[in-house]
Amino acid sequence: MWGKVGASWGRVREVFRSGPGGGQEARGHNLFEAAAVYVSACAEDDQERIDEAAGWVSPEALSFGVSELACRAVIALARERDESPQTVARDLLGLPAA
């Protein structure tokens, strides 16, 4: 059983370390670096950098990295503003207070 778990974990790690090739070609960027470049490029409307960062890791890994970045950003802003993460997230999205 542990052999199957180890093999599955190895495949998951490869997805997060590699690009769309599914582990066949290791890239020089990790998912958090790709997410940081991708999000900052989106904020600056830089399509060339968006496309470049999107090619560094698989779409699944990029999605995970962007989600993690969003969580960390909301938490940091909430602490800075002394507000709840929910209040900050709704404010950033232009939603009415809950």
PDB file of C-alpha atoms in Angstrom:
ATOM      1  CA  MET A   1       0.000   0.000   0.000  1.00  0.00           C
ATOM      2  CA  TRP A   2       2.738   2.500   0.931  1.00  0.00           C
ATOM      3  CA  GLY A   3       4.385   1.870  -2.419  1.00  0.00           C
ATOM      4  CA  LYS A   4       1.236   3.071  -4.214  1.00  0.00           C
ATOM      5  CA  VAL A   5       1.017   6.146  -1.975  1.00  0.00           C
ATOM      6  CA  GLY A   6       4.661   6.973  -2.638  1.00  0.00           C
ATOM      7  CA  ALA A   7       4.221   6.550  -6.393  1.00  0.00           C
ATOM      8  CA  SER A   8       1.122   8.750  -6.393  1.00  0.00           C
ATOM      9  CA  TRP A   9       2.876  11.429  -4.357  1.00  0.00           C
ATOM     10  CA  GLY A  10       5.772  11.335  -6.801  1.00  0.00           C
ATOM     11  CA  ARG A  11       3.407  12.007  -9.703  1.00  0.00           C
ATOM     12  CA  VAL A  12       1.773  14.912  -7.821  1.00  0.00           C
ATOM     13  CA  ARG A  13       5.195  16.433  -7.108  1.00  0.00           C
ATOM     14  CA  GLU A  14       6.137  16.152 -10.785  1.00  0.00           C
ATOM     15  CA  VAL A  15       2.978  18.017 -11.839  1.00  0.00           C
ATOM     16  CA  PHE A  16       3.859  20.903  -9.567  1.00  0.00           C
ATOM     17  CA  ARG A  17       7.522  20.947 -10.588  1.00  0.00           C
ATOM     18  CA  SER A  18       7.078  20.676 -14.315  1.00  0.00           C
ATOM     19  CA  GLY A  19       5.254  22.218 -17.178  1.00  0.00           C
ATOM     20  CA  PRO A  20       2.400  20.971 -19.330  1.00  0.00           C
ATOM     21  CA  GLY A  21       4.541  18.030 -20.475  1.00  0.00           C
ATOM     22  CA  GLY A  22       3.523  16.188 -17.293  1.00  0.00           C
ATOM     23  CA  GLY A  23       6.973  15.724 -15.831  1.00  0.00           C
ATOM     24  CA  GLN A  24       8.845  14.981 -19.020  1.00  0.00           C
ATOM     25  CA  GLU A  25      10.694  18.288 -19.073  1.00  0.00           C
ATOM     26  CA  ALA A  26      11.673  19.975 -15.805  1.00  0.00           C
ATOM     27  CA  ARG A  27      11.476  23.749 -15.884  1.00  0.00           C
ATOM     28  CA  GLY A  28      13.597  26.236 -13.981  1.00  0.00           C
ATOM     29  CA  HIS A  29      10.631  27.860 -12.212  1.00  0.00           C
ATOM     30  CA  ASN A  30       8.440  26.710  -9.366  1.00  0.00           C
ATOM     31  CA  LEU A  31       4.692  27.214  -9.120  1.00  0.00           C
ATOM     32  CA  PHE A  32       4.931  30.110  -6.663  1.00  0.00           C
ATOM     33  CA  GLU A  33       7.357  32.011  -8.876  1.00  0.00           C
ATOM     34  CA  ALA A  34       5.069  31.398 -11.844  1.00  0.00           C
ATOM     35  CA  ALA A  35       2.055  32.599  -9.859  1.00  0.00           C
ATOM     36  CA  ALA A  36       3.832  35.764  -8.703  1.00  0.00           C
ATOM     37  CA  VAL A  37       4.910  36.672 -12.229  1.00  0.00           C
ATOM     38  CA  TYR A  38       1.517  35.740 -13.677  1.00  0.00           C
ATOM     39  CA  VAL A  39      -0.492  37.824 -11.196  1.00  0.00           C
ATOM     40  CA  SER A  40       1.808  40.840 -11.398  1.00  0.00           C
ATOM     41  CA  ALA A  41       1.723  40.650 -15.212  1.00  0.00           C
ATOM     42  CA  CYS A  42      -2.076  40.512 -15.123  1.00  0.00           C
ATOM     43  CA  ALA A  43      -2.124  43.582 -12.875  1.00  0.00           C
ATOM     44  CA  GLU A  44       0.123  45.405 -15.366  1.00  0.00           C
ATOM     45  CA  ASP A  45      -1.769  44.029 -18.416  1.00  0.00           C
ATOM     46  CA  ASP A  46       1.457  42.541 -19.817  1.00  0.00           C
ATOM     47  CA  GLN A  47       0.266  39.726 -22.080  1.00  0.00           C
ATOM     48  CA  GLU A  48       3.778  38.637 -23.019  1.00  0.00           C
ATOM     49  CA  ARG A  49       4.742  38.004 -19.376  1.00  0.00           C
ATOM     50  CA  ILE A  50       1.355  36.378 -18.697  1.00  0.00           C
ATOM     51  CA  ASP A  51       1.968  33.891 -21.503  1.00  0.00           C
ATOM     52  CA  GLU A  52       5.552  33.302 -20.389  1.00  0.00           C
ATOM     53  CA  ALA A  53       4.620  32.578 -16.761  1.00  0.00           C
ATOM     54  CA  ALA A  54       1.713  30.371 -17.836  1.00  0.00           C
ATOM     55  CA  GLY A  55       4.188  28.196 -19.735  1.00  0.00           C
ATOM     56  CA  TRP A  56       6.457  27.604 -16.740  1.00  0.00           C
ATOM     57  CA  VAL A  57       4.171  25.169 -14.918  1.00  0.00           C
ATOM     58  CA  SER A  58       1.038  23.144 -15.611  1.00  0.00           C
ATOM     59  CA  PRO A  59      -2.312  24.979 -15.572  1.00  0.00           C
ATOM     60  CA  GLU A  60      -3.270  23.100 -12.404  1.00  0.00           C
ATOM     61  CA  ALA A  61      -0.095  24.141 -10.618  1.00  0.00           C
ATOM     62  CA  LEU A  62      -0.516  27.759 -11.757  1.00  0.00           C
ATOM     63  CA  SER A  63      -4.094  27.771 -10.479  1.00  0.00           C
ATOM     64  CA  PHE A  64      -2.942  26.430  -7.106  1.00  0.00           C
ATOM     65  CA  GLY A  65      -0.160  29.030  -6.915  1.00  0.00           C
ATOM     66  CA  VAL A  66      -2.498  31.910  -7.798  1.00  0.00           C
ATOM     67  CA  SER A  67      -4.985  30.714  -5.190  1.00  0.00           C
ATOM     68  CA  GLU A  68      -2.257  30.501  -2.547  1.00  0.00           C
ATOM     69  CA  LEU A  69      -1.018  33.981  -3.485  1.00  0.00           C
ATOM     70  CA  ALA A  70      -4.558  35.371  -3.185  1.00  0.00           C
ATOM     71  CA  CYS A  71      -4.989  33.824   0.274  1.00  0.00           C
ATOM     72  CA  ARG A  72      -1.682  35.201   1.500  1.00  0.00           C
ATOM     73  CA  ALA A  73      -2.418  38.659   0.067  1.00  0.00           C
ATOM     74  CA  VAL A  74      -5.853  38.826   1.707  1.00  0.00           C
ATOM     75  CA  ILE A  75      -4.417  37.715   5.047  1.00  0.00           C
ATOM     76  CA  ALA A  76      -1.618  40.297   4.846  1.00  0.00           C
ATOM     77  CA  LEU A  77      -4.041  43.102   3.958  1.00  0.00           C
ATOM     78  CA  ALA A  78      -6.451  42.026   6.686  1.00  0.00           C
ATOM     79  CA  ARG A  79      -3.688  42.222   9.285  1.00  0.00           C
ATOM     80  CA  GLU A  80      -2.519  45.580   7.934  1.00  0.00           C
ATOM     81  CA  ARG A  81      -6.060  47.003   7.982  1.00  0.00           C
ATOM     82  CA  ASP A  82      -7.038  45.268  11.230  1.00  0.00           C
ATOM     83  CA  GLU A  83     -10.077  43.794   9.489  1.00  0.00           C
ATOM     84  CA  SER A  84     -11.302  40.261   8.825  1.00  0.00           C
ATOM     85  CA  PRO A  85     -10.090  38.452   5.712  1.00  0.00           C
ATOM     86  CA  GLN A  86     -13.706  38.193   4.535  1.00  0.00           C
ATOM     87  CA  THR A  87     -14.169  41.987   4.782  1.00  0.00           C
ATOM     88  CA  VAL A  88     -10.940  42.612   2.866  1.00  0.00           C
ATOM     89  CA  ALA A  89     -11.747  40.050   0.159  1.00  0.00           C
ATOM     90  CA  ARG A  90     -15.228  41.487  -0.385  1.00  0.00           C
ATOM     91  CA  ASP A  91     -13.807  45.020  -0.489  1.00  0.00           C
ATOM     92  CA  LEU A  92     -11.167  44.036  -3.066  1.00  0.00           C
ATOM     93  CA  LEU A  93     -13.848  42.503  -5.264  1.00  0.00           C
ATOM     94  CA  GLY A  94     -16.162  45.488  -4.870  1.00  0.00           C
ATOM     95  CA  LEU A  95     -18.830  43.457  -3.083  1.00  0.00           C
ATOM     96  CA  PRO A  96     -21.098  44.902  -0.389  1.00  0.00           C
ATOM     97  CA  ALA A  97     -20.247  44.130   3.228  1.00  0.00           C
ATOM     98  CA  ALA A  98     -21.717  40.866   4.464  1.00  0.00           C
TER      99      ALA A  98
END
